[in-house]
Amino acid sequence: MFRIPVVRKQEKLVPQQRTAVAGLSPGCGVSFAAGLLAVGTAALPGAESSAAGCTCTLAELGTPYFYTALNIEKRFAEGDFIFYEDVLEMRRSLLTVRNSFRGLGLMLRRPDAEGTAPSVCACKMPGQQVVFDLSGFSEDALDEVLPEMDRIFLVLDPLPSKLLPAEKKLRSLVQKYPDVRLVANRMNKGVPTAELRRFLGGSFISLPFADPALVYKAEYGCELFACSRQASDFIKRLIE
């Protein structure tokens, strides 16, 4: 079959590696994977710090999660946390935003934000490394931002009741973005790996089912699971 592949837009004013994390179905773990990728990217050898001391920007364009999960209201008790959409509304540069957390620059949405952030935000984030959380993005919304990305991770839940209804979306995204990396989250002994590989049409990154106790402990402690000692194997699987 002959077709015209999607052409990535590589013309950037500032050298920047953009990584998108999208989901195949609701609740499959996009924010979980985005957190792992951001923390892992920030820890890579040679990662350069910005003026704010951050080596990677974690940018939330879809369904809000991190503000509440990290209890940002208490972490930035002096009220100095800045929502990037507020800055854009004031027609100011995002380079003025300094939301530093664990070596990450946090570009988050308000917890009550609805829909998705404007697609132009994908081109305005600061930093040489940016990980985009695209939770809640429809396929049409993804098509507005994915061409701007250097790497694309598509997270899926291997549970058949989650996977089968999203098969059409899966085939479409793989066809349009052939270099997409599939990430099977919550893998466990009940999943027949060979059968899943046949369904997906090739290899995939396997993330084990994280111990719920550790995930809950991290959030109750207002931390990222990705920052815990137990997350090192998860990060290694995503960052090769």
Short mmCIF file of C-alpha atoms in Angstrom, two decimals:
data_model
loop_
_atom_site.label_atom_id
_atom_site.label_comp_id
_atom_site.label_asym_id
_atom_site.label_seq_id
_atom_site.Cartn_x
_atom_site.Cartn_y
_atom_site.Cartn_z
CA MET A 1 0.00 0.00 0.00
CA PHE A 2 1.38 3.42 -0.96
CA ARG A 3 0.63 6.45 1.11
CA ILE A 4 2.17 9.77 2.07
CA PRO A 5 3.62 9.53 5.59
CA VAL A 6 3.18 12.29 8.12
CA VAL A 7 5.99 14.81 7.80
CA ARG A 8 7.32 15.97 11.14
CA LYS A 9 7.85 19.71 11.53
CA GLN A 10 11.46 19.95 12.60
CA GLU A 11 11.97 23.70 12.19
CA LYS A 12 12.47 24.87 15.78
CA LEU A 13 13.77 28.20 16.96
CA VAL A 14 15.51 26.48 19.90
CA PRO A 15 16.92 22.92 19.76
CA GLN A 16 14.42 20.84 21.67
CA GLN A 17 13.62 17.16 22.05
CA ARG A 18 9.85 16.77 22.33
CA THR A 19 8.35 13.55 23.65
CA ALA A 20 4.60 12.91 23.52
CA VAL A 21 2.81 10.44 25.78
CA ALA A 22 -0.71 9.64 24.59
CA GLY A 23 -3.25 7.00 25.54
CA LEU A 24 -5.27 4.47 23.62
CA SER A 25 -8.15 4.49 26.12
CA PRO A 26 -9.17 6.46 29.23
CA GLY A 27 -7.40 5.48 32.43
CA CYS A 28 -4.62 3.48 30.77
CA GLY A 29 -1.82 5.30 32.63
CA VAL A 30 -0.68 8.18 30.43
CA SER A 31 0.27 10.45 33.36
CA PHE A 32 1.98 7.51 35.06
CA ALA A 33 4.16 6.90 31.99
CA ALA A 34 4.75 10.62 31.40
CA GLY A 35 6.03 10.98 34.94
CA LEU A 36 8.42 8.06 34.47
CA LEU A 37 9.73 9.47 31.19
CA ALA A 38 10.19 12.96 32.59
CA VAL A 39 12.08 11.80 35.68
CA GLY A 40 14.18 9.39 33.62
CA THR A 41 14.99 12.02 31.01
CA ALA A 42 16.01 14.53 33.68
CA ALA A 43 18.47 11.97 35.09
CA LEU A 44 20.16 11.12 31.79
CA PRO A 45 23.92 11.77 31.64
CA GLY A 46 24.67 15.08 30.00
CA ALA A 47 21.21 16.50 30.64
CA GLU A 48 21.57 20.28 30.75
CA SER A 49 19.91 22.42 33.38
CA SER A 50 17.92 25.51 32.51
CA ALA A 51 18.12 28.82 34.33
CA ALA A 52 15.62 27.41 36.83
CA GLY A 53 17.83 24.41 37.53
CA CYS A 54 15.57 21.97 35.64
CA THR A 55 16.82 19.42 33.14
CA CYS A 56 13.43 18.42 31.73
CA THR A 57 10.03 20.08 31.37
CA LEU A 58 6.90 18.07 32.17
CA ALA A 59 4.09 19.72 30.23
CA GLU A 60 0.44 18.83 30.80
CA LEU A 61 -1.75 19.52 27.77
CA GLY A 62 -4.65 17.20 28.50
CA THR A 63 -6.65 16.14 31.55
CA PRO A 64 -5.20 17.78 34.70
CA TYR A 65 -3.57 15.42 37.20
CA PHE A 66 -0.23 16.53 38.61
CA TYR A 67 -1.38 19.66 40.47
CA THR A 68 -3.65 17.64 42.74
CA ALA A 69 -1.48 14.51 42.91
CA LEU A 70 1.57 16.49 44.05
CA ASN A 71 -0.44 18.85 46.28
CA ILE A 72 1.15 21.81 44.55
CA GLU A 73 -0.94 24.20 46.64
CA LYS A 74 1.06 23.15 49.73
CA ARG A 75 4.38 22.62 47.97
CA PHE A 76 4.24 26.17 46.65
CA ALA A 77 2.62 27.55 49.79
CA GLU A 78 3.86 31.08 49.09
CA GLY A 79 1.61 31.17 46.05
CA ASP A 80 4.44 31.36 43.53
CA PHE A 81 3.26 28.49 41.34
CA ILE A 82 2.32 29.69 37.87
CA PHE A 83 -0.12 28.05 35.47
CA TYR A 84 1.27 28.34 31.97
CA GLU A 85 -2.12 28.99 30.36
CA ASP A 86 -2.46 32.11 32.51
CA VAL A 87 0.90 33.31 31.21
CA LEU A 88 -0.14 32.72 27.60
CA GLU A 89 -3.39 34.64 28.16
CA MET A 90 -1.29 37.60 29.30
CA ARG A 91 0.79 37.25 26.10
CA ARG A 92 3.96 36.62 28.07
CA SER A 93 6.75 34.14 27.32
CA LEU A 94 6.74 30.80 29.13
CA LEU A 95 10.45 31.34 29.73
CA THR A 96 9.34 33.45 32.70
CA VAL A 97 7.75 30.43 34.43
CA ARG A 98 9.79 28.87 37.27
CA ASN A 99 7.95 25.85 38.68
CA SER A 100 10.82 23.63 39.79
CA PHE A 101 10.21 20.21 41.34
CA ARG A 102 12.72 17.34 41.63
CA GLY A 103 14.76 18.61 38.69
CA LEU A 104 11.63 19.04 36.56
CA GLY A 105 10.05 22.22 35.26
CA LEU A 106 6.31 21.78 35.81
CA MET A 107 4.02 23.27 33.18
CA LEU A 108 0.62 22.30 34.56
CA ARG A 109 -3.02 23.12 33.96
CA ARG A 110 -5.48 24.25 36.60
CA PRO A 111 -7.16 21.23 38.26
CA ASP A 112 -10.56 22.44 37.01
CA ALA A 113 -9.40 23.00 33.42
CA GLU A 114 -11.65 21.41 30.82
CA GLY A 115 -10.91 19.99 27.38
CA THR A 116 -7.36 20.19 26.11
CA ALA A 117 -4.89 23.05 25.97
CA PRO A 118 -4.49 24.84 22.59
CA SER A 119 -2.28 22.84 20.24
CA VAL A 120 0.06 25.84 19.85
CA CYS A 121 1.25 25.16 23.41
CA ALA A 122 3.23 22.22 22.06
CA CYS A 123 5.56 24.71 20.37
CA LYS A 124 5.89 27.18 23.23
CA MET A 125 7.26 25.09 26.09
CA PRO A 126 10.75 25.96 27.36
CA GLY A 127 13.63 23.53 27.81
CA GLN A 128 15.82 21.29 25.70
CA GLN A 129 13.84 18.23 26.84
CA VAL A 130 10.05 18.34 27.09
CA VAL A 131 7.71 15.45 27.95
CA PHE A 132 4.06 16.12 27.06
CA ASP A 133 1.22 14.46 28.95
CA LEU A 134 -1.60 14.15 26.42
CA SER A 135 -4.16 12.47 28.68
CA GLY A 136 -7.70 12.70 27.36
CA PHE A 137 -6.71 13.68 23.81
CA SER A 138 -8.98 12.49 21.00
CA GLU A 139 -7.42 11.24 17.78
CA ASP A 140 -8.26 14.52 16.05
CA ALA A 141 -6.60 16.49 18.85
CA LEU A 142 -3.56 14.23 18.68
CA ASP A 143 -3.20 14.92 14.97
CA GLU A 144 -2.75 18.60 15.79
CA VAL A 145 0.25 18.08 18.06
CA LEU A 146 1.92 14.75 17.22
CA PRO A 147 3.53 16.05 14.00
CA GLU A 148 5.48 18.48 16.24
CA MET A 149 6.96 15.64 18.30
CA ASP A 150 10.30 13.86 18.02
CA ARG A 151 9.18 10.76 19.94
CA ILE A 152 5.71 9.35 20.51
CA PHE A 153 4.71 6.84 23.20
CA LEU A 154 1.22 5.36 22.98
CA VAL A 155 0.12 3.81 26.28
CA LEU A 156 -2.43 0.99 26.37
CA ASP A 157 -4.06 -1.25 28.93
CA PRO A 158 -3.80 -4.92 27.83
CA LEU A 159 -7.17 -5.77 29.38
CA PRO A 160 -9.33 -6.91 26.41
CA SER A 161 -12.31 -4.78 27.47
CA LYS A 162 -10.01 -1.75 27.26
CA LEU A 163 -8.02 -2.80 24.22
CA LEU A 164 -10.60 -4.13 21.77
CA PRO A 165 -12.88 -1.04 21.68
CA ALA A 166 -9.80 1.06 20.86
CA GLU A 167 -8.54 -1.15 18.02
CA LYS A 168 -9.61 1.27 15.28
CA LYS A 169 -7.77 4.13 16.99
CA LEU A 170 -4.70 1.93 17.43
CA ARG A 171 -4.53 0.95 13.74
CA SER A 172 -5.07 4.51 12.62
CA LEU A 173 -2.36 6.01 14.84
CA VAL A 174 0.18 3.32 13.97
CA GLN A 175 -0.49 3.91 10.27
CA LYS A 176 -0.10 7.67 10.55
CA TYR A 177 2.88 7.57 12.93
CA PRO A 178 4.88 4.41 12.06
CA ASP A 179 7.62 5.18 14.60
CA VAL A 180 5.20 5.32 17.54
CA ARG A 181 6.34 3.25 20.53
CA LEU A 182 3.59 1.13 22.04
CA VAL A 183 3.64 0.83 25.83
CA ALA A 184 1.61 -1.95 27.43
CA ASN A 185 1.01 -0.76 30.99
CA ARG A 186 -0.08 -2.99 33.91
CA MET A 187 1.37 -6.15 32.38
CA ASN A 188 0.94 -9.21 34.58
CA LYS A 189 0.97 -13.03 34.43
CA GLY A 190 -2.61 -13.10 33.20
CA VAL A 191 -1.69 -11.44 29.90
CA PRO A 192 -0.60 -13.86 27.12
CA THR A 193 2.36 -11.88 25.78
CA ALA A 194 2.53 -13.66 22.41
CA GLU A 195 -1.17 -13.08 21.76
CA LEU A 196 -0.86 -9.42 22.69
CA ARG A 197 2.12 -9.04 20.38
CA ARG A 198 0.14 -10.52 17.49
CA PHE A 199 -2.76 -8.18 18.16
CA LEU A 200 -0.49 -5.13 18.31
CA GLY A 201 1.32 -6.20 15.17
CA GLY A 202 4.83 -6.16 16.59
CA SER A 203 6.97 -5.45 19.61
CA PHE A 204 6.00 -3.22 22.50
CA ILE A 205 7.42 -1.87 25.75
CA SER A 206 6.14 -3.84 28.71
CA LEU A 207 5.52 -2.02 32.00
CA PRO A 208 4.69 -4.30 34.94
CA PHE A 209 1.57 -3.73 37.00
CA ALA A 210 2.95 -1.37 39.65
CA ASP A 211 2.17 -2.35 43.22
CA PRO A 212 -0.94 -0.25 44.01
CA ALA A 213 0.34 0.22 47.57
CA LEU A 214 3.43 2.01 46.26
CA VAL A 215 1.41 4.17 43.88
CA TYR A 216 -1.01 5.16 46.64
CA LYS A 217 1.85 5.75 49.08
CA ALA A 218 3.53 8.10 46.60
CA GLU A 219 0.40 10.15 46.03
CA TYR A 220 -0.48 10.33 49.72
CA GLY A 221 3.08 11.58 50.21
CA CYS A 222 2.55 14.15 47.45
CA GLU A 223 5.31 12.57 45.38
CA LEU A 224 5.66 10.94 41.98
CA PHE A 225 5.92 7.16 41.91
CA ALA A 226 8.59 7.83 39.28
CA CYS A 227 10.80 9.37 41.99
CA SER A 228 10.69 6.25 44.18
CA ARG A 229 13.41 3.64 44.33
CA GLN A 230 11.00 1.01 42.98
CA ALA A 231 10.49 2.97 39.76
CA SER A 232 14.01 2.45 38.41
CA ASP A 233 13.09 -0.70 36.44
CA PHE A 234 10.04 1.01 34.92
CA ILE A 235 12.19 3.93 33.78
CA LYS A 236 14.83 1.66 32.27
CA ARG A 237 12.17 -0.07 30.17
CA LEU A 238 11.02 3.27 28.71
CA ILE A 239 14.40 4.92 28.26
CA GLU A 240 16.81 2.85 26.22
#
